[in-house]
Coordinates of C-alpha atoms (C1' of nucleotides) in Angstrom, one line a residue:
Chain A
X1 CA 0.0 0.0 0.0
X2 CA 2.7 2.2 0.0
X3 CA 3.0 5.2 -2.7
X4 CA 5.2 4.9 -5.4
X5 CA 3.9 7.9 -7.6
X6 CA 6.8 10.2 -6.7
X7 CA 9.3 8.1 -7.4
X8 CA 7.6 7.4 -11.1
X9 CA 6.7 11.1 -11.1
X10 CA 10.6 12.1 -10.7
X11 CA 11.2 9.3 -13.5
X12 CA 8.7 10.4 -16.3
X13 CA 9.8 13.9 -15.8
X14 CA 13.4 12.7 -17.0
X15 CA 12.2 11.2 -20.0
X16 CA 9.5 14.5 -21.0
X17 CA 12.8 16.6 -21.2
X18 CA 13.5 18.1 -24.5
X19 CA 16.8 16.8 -24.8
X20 CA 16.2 13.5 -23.2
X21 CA 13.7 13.0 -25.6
X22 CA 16.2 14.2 -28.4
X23 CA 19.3 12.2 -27.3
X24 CA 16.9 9.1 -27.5
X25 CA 16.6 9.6 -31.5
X26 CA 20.1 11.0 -32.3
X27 CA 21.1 7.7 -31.3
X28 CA 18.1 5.9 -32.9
X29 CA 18.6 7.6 -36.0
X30 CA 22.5 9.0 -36.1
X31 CA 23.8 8.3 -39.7
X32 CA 20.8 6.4 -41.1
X33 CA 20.3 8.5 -43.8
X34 CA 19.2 11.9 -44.9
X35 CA 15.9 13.2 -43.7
X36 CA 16.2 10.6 -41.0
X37 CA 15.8 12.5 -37.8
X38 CA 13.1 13.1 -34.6
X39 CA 10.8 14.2 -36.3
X40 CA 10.5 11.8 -39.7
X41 CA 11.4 8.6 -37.7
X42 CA 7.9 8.5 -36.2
X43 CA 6.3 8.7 -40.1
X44 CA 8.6 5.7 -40.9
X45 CA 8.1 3.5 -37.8
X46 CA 4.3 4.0 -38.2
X47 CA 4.4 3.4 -41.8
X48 CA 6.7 0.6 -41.0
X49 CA 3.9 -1.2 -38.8
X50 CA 0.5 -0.2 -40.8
X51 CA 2.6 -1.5 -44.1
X52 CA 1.0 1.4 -46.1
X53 CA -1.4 4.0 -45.1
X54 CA -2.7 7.2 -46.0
X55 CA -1.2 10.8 -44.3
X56 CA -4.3 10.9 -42.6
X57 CA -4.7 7.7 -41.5
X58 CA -0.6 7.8 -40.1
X59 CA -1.9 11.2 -38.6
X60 CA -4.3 9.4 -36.0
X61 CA -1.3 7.2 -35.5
X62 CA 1.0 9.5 -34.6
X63 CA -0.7 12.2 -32.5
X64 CA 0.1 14.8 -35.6
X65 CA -1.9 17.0 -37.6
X66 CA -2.2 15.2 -41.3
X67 CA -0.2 18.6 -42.7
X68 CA 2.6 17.6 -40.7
X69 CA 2.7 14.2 -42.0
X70 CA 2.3 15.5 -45.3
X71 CA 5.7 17.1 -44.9
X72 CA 7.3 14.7 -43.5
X73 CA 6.7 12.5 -46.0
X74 CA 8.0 14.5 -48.9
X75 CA 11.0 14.8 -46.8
X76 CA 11.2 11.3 -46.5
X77 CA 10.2 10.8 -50.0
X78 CA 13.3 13.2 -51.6
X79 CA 15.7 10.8 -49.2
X80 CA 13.9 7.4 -51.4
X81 CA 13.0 6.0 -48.4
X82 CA 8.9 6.0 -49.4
X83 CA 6.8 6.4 -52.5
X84 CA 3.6 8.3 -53.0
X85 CA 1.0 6.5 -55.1
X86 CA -2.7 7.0 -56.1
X87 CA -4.9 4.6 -53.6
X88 CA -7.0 2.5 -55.6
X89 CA -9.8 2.4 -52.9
X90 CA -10.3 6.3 -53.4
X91 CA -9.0 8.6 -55.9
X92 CA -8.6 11.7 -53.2
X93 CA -6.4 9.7 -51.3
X94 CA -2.6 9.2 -51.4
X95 CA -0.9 5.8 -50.2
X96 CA 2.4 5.9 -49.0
X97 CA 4.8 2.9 -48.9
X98 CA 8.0 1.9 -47.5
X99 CA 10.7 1.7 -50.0
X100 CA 13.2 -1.2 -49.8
X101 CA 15.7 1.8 -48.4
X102 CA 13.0 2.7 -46.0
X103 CA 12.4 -1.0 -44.6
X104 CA 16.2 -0.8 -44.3
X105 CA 16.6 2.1 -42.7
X106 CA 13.2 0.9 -39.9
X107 CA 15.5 -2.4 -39.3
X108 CA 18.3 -0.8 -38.2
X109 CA 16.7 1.6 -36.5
X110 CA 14.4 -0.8 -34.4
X111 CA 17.4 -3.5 -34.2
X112 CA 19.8 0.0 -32.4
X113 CA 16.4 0.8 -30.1
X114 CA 15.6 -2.7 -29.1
X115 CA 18.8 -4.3 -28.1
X116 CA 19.8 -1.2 -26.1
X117 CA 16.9 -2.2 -24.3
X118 CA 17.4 -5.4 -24.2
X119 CA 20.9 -4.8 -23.0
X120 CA 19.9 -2.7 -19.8
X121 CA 17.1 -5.0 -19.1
X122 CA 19.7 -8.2 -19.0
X123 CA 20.2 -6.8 -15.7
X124 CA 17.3 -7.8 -14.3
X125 CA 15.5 -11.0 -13.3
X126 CA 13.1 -11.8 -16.7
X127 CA 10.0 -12.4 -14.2
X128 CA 10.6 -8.4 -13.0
X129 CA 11.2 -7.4 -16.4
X130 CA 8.0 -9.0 -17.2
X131 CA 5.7 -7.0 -14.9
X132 CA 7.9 -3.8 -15.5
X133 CA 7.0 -4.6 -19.5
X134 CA 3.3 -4.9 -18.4
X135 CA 2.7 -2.5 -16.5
X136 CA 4.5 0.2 -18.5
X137 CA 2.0 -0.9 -21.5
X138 CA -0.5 -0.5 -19.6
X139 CA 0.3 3.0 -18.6
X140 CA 0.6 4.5 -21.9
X141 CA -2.8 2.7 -23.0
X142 CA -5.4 2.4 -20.2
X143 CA -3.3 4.8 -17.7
X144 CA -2.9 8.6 -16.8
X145 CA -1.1 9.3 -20.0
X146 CA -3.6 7.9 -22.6
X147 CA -6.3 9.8 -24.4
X148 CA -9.3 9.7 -23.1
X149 CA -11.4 11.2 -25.8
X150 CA -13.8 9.0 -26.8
Chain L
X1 CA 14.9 -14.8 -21.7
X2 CA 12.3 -13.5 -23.6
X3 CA 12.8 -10.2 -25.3
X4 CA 10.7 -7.2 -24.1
X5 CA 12.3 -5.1 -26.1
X6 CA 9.5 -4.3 -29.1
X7 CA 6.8 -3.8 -26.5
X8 CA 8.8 -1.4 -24.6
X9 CA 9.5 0.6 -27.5
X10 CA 6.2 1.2 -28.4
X11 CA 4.9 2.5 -25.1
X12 CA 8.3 4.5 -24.5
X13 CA 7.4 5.9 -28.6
X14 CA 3.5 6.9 -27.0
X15 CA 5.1 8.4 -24.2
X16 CA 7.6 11.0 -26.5
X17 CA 4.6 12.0 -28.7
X18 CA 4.6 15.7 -28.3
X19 CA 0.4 15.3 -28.0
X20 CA 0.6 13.0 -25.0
X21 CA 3.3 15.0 -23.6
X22 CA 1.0 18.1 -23.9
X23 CA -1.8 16.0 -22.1
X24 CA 0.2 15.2 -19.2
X25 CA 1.4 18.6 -18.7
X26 CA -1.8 20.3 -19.4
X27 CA -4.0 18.1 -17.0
X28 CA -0.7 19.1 -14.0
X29 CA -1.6 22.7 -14.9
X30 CA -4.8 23.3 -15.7
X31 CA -6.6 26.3 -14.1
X32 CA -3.5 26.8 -11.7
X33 CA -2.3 29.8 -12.4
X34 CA -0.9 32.5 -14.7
X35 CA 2.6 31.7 -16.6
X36 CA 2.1 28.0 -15.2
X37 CA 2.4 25.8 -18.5
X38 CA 4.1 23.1 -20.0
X39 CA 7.0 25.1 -20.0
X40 CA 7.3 26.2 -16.7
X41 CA 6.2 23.9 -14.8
X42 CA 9.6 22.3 -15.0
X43 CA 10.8 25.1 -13.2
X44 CA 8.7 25.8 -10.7
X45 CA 9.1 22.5 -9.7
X46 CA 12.6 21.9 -9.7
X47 CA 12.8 25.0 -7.5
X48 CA 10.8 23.4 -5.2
X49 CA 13.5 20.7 -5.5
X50 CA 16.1 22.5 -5.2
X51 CA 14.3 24.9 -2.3
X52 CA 16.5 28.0 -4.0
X53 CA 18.7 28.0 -7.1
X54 CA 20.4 30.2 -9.6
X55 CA 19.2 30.0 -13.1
X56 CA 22.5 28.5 -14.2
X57 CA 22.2 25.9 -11.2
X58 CA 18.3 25.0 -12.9
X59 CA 19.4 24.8 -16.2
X60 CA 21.9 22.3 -15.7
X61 CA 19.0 19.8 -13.5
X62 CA 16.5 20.8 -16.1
X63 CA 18.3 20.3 -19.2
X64 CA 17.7 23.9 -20.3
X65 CA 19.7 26.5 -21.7
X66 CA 20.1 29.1 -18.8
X67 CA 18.8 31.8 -21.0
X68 CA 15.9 29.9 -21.2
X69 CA 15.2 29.2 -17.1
X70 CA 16.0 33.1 -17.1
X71 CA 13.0 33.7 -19.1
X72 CA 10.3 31.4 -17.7
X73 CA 11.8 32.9 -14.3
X74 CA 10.4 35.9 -15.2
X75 CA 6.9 34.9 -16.2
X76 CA 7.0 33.4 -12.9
X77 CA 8.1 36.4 -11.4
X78 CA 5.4 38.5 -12.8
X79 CA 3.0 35.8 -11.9
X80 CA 3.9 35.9 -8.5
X81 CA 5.1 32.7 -8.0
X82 CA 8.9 33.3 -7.7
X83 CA 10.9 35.8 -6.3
X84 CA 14.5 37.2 -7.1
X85 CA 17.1 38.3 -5.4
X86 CA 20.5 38.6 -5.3
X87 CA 22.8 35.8 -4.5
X88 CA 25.3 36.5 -1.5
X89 CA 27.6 33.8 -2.2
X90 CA 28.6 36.0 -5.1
X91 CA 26.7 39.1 -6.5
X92 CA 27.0 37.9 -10.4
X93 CA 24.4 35.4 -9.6
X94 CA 20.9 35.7 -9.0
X95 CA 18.8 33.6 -6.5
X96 CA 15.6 32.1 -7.5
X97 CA 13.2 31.1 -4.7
X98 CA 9.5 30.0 -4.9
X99 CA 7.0 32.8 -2.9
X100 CA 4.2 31.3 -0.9
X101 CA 1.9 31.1 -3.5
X102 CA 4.3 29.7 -6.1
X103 CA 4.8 26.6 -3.2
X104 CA 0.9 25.8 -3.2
X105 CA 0.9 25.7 -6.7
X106 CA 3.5 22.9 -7.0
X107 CA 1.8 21.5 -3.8
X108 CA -1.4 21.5 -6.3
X109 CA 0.3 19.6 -9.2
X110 CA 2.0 17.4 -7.5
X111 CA -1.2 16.1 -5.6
X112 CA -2.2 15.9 -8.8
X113 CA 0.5 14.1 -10.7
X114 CA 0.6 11.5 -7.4
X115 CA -2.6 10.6 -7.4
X116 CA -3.3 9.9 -10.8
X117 CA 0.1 7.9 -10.6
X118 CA -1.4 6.2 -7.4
X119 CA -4.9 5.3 -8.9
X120 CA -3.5 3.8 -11.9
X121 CA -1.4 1.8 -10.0
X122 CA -3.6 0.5 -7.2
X123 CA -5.0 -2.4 -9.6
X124 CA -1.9 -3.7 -9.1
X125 CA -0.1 -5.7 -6.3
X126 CA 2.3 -3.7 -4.3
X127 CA 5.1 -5.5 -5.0
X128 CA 4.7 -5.9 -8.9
X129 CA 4.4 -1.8 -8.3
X130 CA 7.7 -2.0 -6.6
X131 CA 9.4 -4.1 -9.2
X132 CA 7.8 -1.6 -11.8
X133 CA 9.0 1.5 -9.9
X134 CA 12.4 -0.2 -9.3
X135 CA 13.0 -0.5 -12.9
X136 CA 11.8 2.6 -14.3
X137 CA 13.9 4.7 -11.8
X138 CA 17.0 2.5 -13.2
X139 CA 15.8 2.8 -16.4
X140 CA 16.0 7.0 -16.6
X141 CA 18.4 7.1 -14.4
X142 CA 21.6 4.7 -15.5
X143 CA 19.3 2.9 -18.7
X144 CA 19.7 4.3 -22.7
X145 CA 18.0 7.3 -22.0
X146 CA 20.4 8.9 -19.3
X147 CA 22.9 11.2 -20.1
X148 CA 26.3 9.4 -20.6
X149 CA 28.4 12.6 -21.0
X150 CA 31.0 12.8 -18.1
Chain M
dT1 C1' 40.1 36.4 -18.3
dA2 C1' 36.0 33.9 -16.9
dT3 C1' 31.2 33.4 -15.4
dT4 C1' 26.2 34.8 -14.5
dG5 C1' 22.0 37.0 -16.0
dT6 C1' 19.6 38.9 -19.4
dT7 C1' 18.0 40.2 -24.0
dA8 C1' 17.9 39.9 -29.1
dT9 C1' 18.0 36.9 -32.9
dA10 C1' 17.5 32.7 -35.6
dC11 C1' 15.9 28.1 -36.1
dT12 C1' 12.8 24.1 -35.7
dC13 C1' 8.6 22.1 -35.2
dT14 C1' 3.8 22.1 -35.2
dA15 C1' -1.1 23.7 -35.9
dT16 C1' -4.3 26.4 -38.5
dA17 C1' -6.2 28.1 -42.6
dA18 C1' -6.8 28.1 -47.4
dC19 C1' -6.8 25.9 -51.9
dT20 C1' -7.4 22.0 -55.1
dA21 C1' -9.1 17.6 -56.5
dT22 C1' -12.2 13.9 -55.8
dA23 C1' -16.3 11.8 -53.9
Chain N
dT1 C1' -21.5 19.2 -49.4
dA2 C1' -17.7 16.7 -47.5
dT3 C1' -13.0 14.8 -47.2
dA4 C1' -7.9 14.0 -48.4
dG5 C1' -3.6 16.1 -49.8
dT6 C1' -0.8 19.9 -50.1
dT7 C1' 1.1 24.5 -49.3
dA8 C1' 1.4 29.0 -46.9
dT9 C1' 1.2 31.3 -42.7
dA10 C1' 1.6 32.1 -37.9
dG11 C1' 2.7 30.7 -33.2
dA12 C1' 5.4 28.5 -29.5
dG13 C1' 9.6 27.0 -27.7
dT14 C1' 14.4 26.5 -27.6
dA15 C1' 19.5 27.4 -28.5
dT16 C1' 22.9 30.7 -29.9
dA17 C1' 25.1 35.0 -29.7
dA18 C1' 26.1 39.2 -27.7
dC19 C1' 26.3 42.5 -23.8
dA20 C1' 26.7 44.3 -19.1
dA21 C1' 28.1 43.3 -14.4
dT22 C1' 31.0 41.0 -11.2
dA23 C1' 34.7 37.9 -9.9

DNA sequence: TATTGTTATACTCTATAACTATA
DNA sequence: TATAGTTATAGAGTATAACAATA
C-alpha cells in the first residue's frame, strides 16, 4: 500500500525533457540516412507497422496533424525511403509505402532501439522485467497518459 | 529470456509523442495559475527541489539552456510565484526562490501528478508496483535514456 | 580572463487556414 | 457538401550569440 507515484513522477519527468527526448533519437537515428531524424522517424516506424497507409490515417497514429505528416513525408520521399501512389480504394487519397531503403533504414533503427533495451534489461531477473513490461503498457494505454477522448 | 524489447519501445514511442506530452502537462496545470504551462512547470518544480537556485544551477537539472530558465523565471516572477534576489555567495548570480503562492501551486500539481500515478497503480499488487518502480527509476536514471556525458 | 544573468535573434517544429481535387 | 492532400502562414519553444556586471 505504500505510494510509489513520486518516485515514477521524478522518472517520467526525465524522459519529458527536450533533450532527453532528443538524445533518445540522435542515437536511434545518427547516420541512417538523410531526412532521417526526430521528427520523420515517427512517419517511418508508423508506416513501418501499418505496411501502407494514408497521411491521414498515419496522422491518427502518430498524434500529428495530417499537414505535418504531409511534410514529413516528402522529406522522407526526396531521401527514397517511401513512394507516393494513387490509392485504388479512393481517388482523393494518397498511399504511402515503405521503400526497400526505408524498410532498411526501420530495421536498423528498431534493431539499435531494441537491443539497447534489451541490454539494460539483462540486468534484471526476466519475471521483473516482465511485470515492469506490463505495467509500462499498460500506462501508456489504459493509464494517466492515454487519451481519453472518446 | 524472452525479449521485451519491441513492447517497450512502443509505449516508450506513446510516451515521446509531443500530443501525450502536452496531455500530461496540461492536466498538471490546468486552471492553476498565470505563466504556469508546460513550460514552466519544469521550473517551478525543480525549485521546489532544489528549495532556492540560480538560473544556471536550474538549467543544468533541467536540461535547459540558462537563458531559457531566465525567461520562464520571469513569467513566474510577474506571476507571483517566484521571487529574485540577489545571490550572497557572489553578487554575479541571482537567487531564485519560490513565494508562498508559487509553493501551493507545486503542492497543487504534484497532488495531482501523485494521485493519478497512485490510482493507476492500485489495480496492481504492491510488490509488482515496486518491481515496476524499481526499474523505471534504473531505467531513466543509468538505462539508454540517461545522459552518458562525463 | 572567466562566469552569470539577461536580452535579441535565428531556427525548428507544429497547428491552423486556405486551396485544389475527388467523392 | 464533405474529405484528403498539399502548401502558406503564424505561433510556440528553444538554442545561440552578444552585452553588461561581477569575480
Amino acid at each position: 500500500m505504500s505510494s510509489h507515484g513520486k518516485e515514477i513522477a521524478i522518472a517520467l519527468g526525465k524522459l519529458l525533457r527536450r533533450d532527453v527526448r532528443q538524445r533518445i533519437y540522435v542515437s536511434l537515428t545518427d547516420g541512417v540516412g538523410e531526412g532521417v531524424n526526430e521528427s520523420t522517424y515517427p512517419v517511418l516506424s508508423g508506416l513501418e507497422r501499418c505496411g501502407s497507409a494514408t497521411a491521414a490515417e498515419l496522422s491518427a497514429v502518430l498524434g500529428l496533424d495530417r499537414s505535418v505528416v504531409s511534410r514529413h513525408a516528402t522529406t522522407l520521399e526526396e531521401a527514397g525511403l517511401l513512394n507516393r501512389a494513387p490509392d485504388e480504394r479512393d481517388r482523393r487519397w494518397t498511399a504511402l509505402t515503405l521503400t526497400d531503403a526505408g524498410k532498411r533504414a526501420v530495421e536498423v533503427m528498431r534493431e539499435r532501439l531494441h537491443e539497447s533495451i534489451d541490454d539494460f534489461l539483462s540486468e534484471w531477473p526476466d519475471d521483473q522485467v516482465s511485470v515492469f513490461t506490463t505495467i509500462l503498457t499498460a500506462f501508456t494505454t489504459n493509464g494517466p497518459i492515454a487519451d481519453r477522448t472518446p
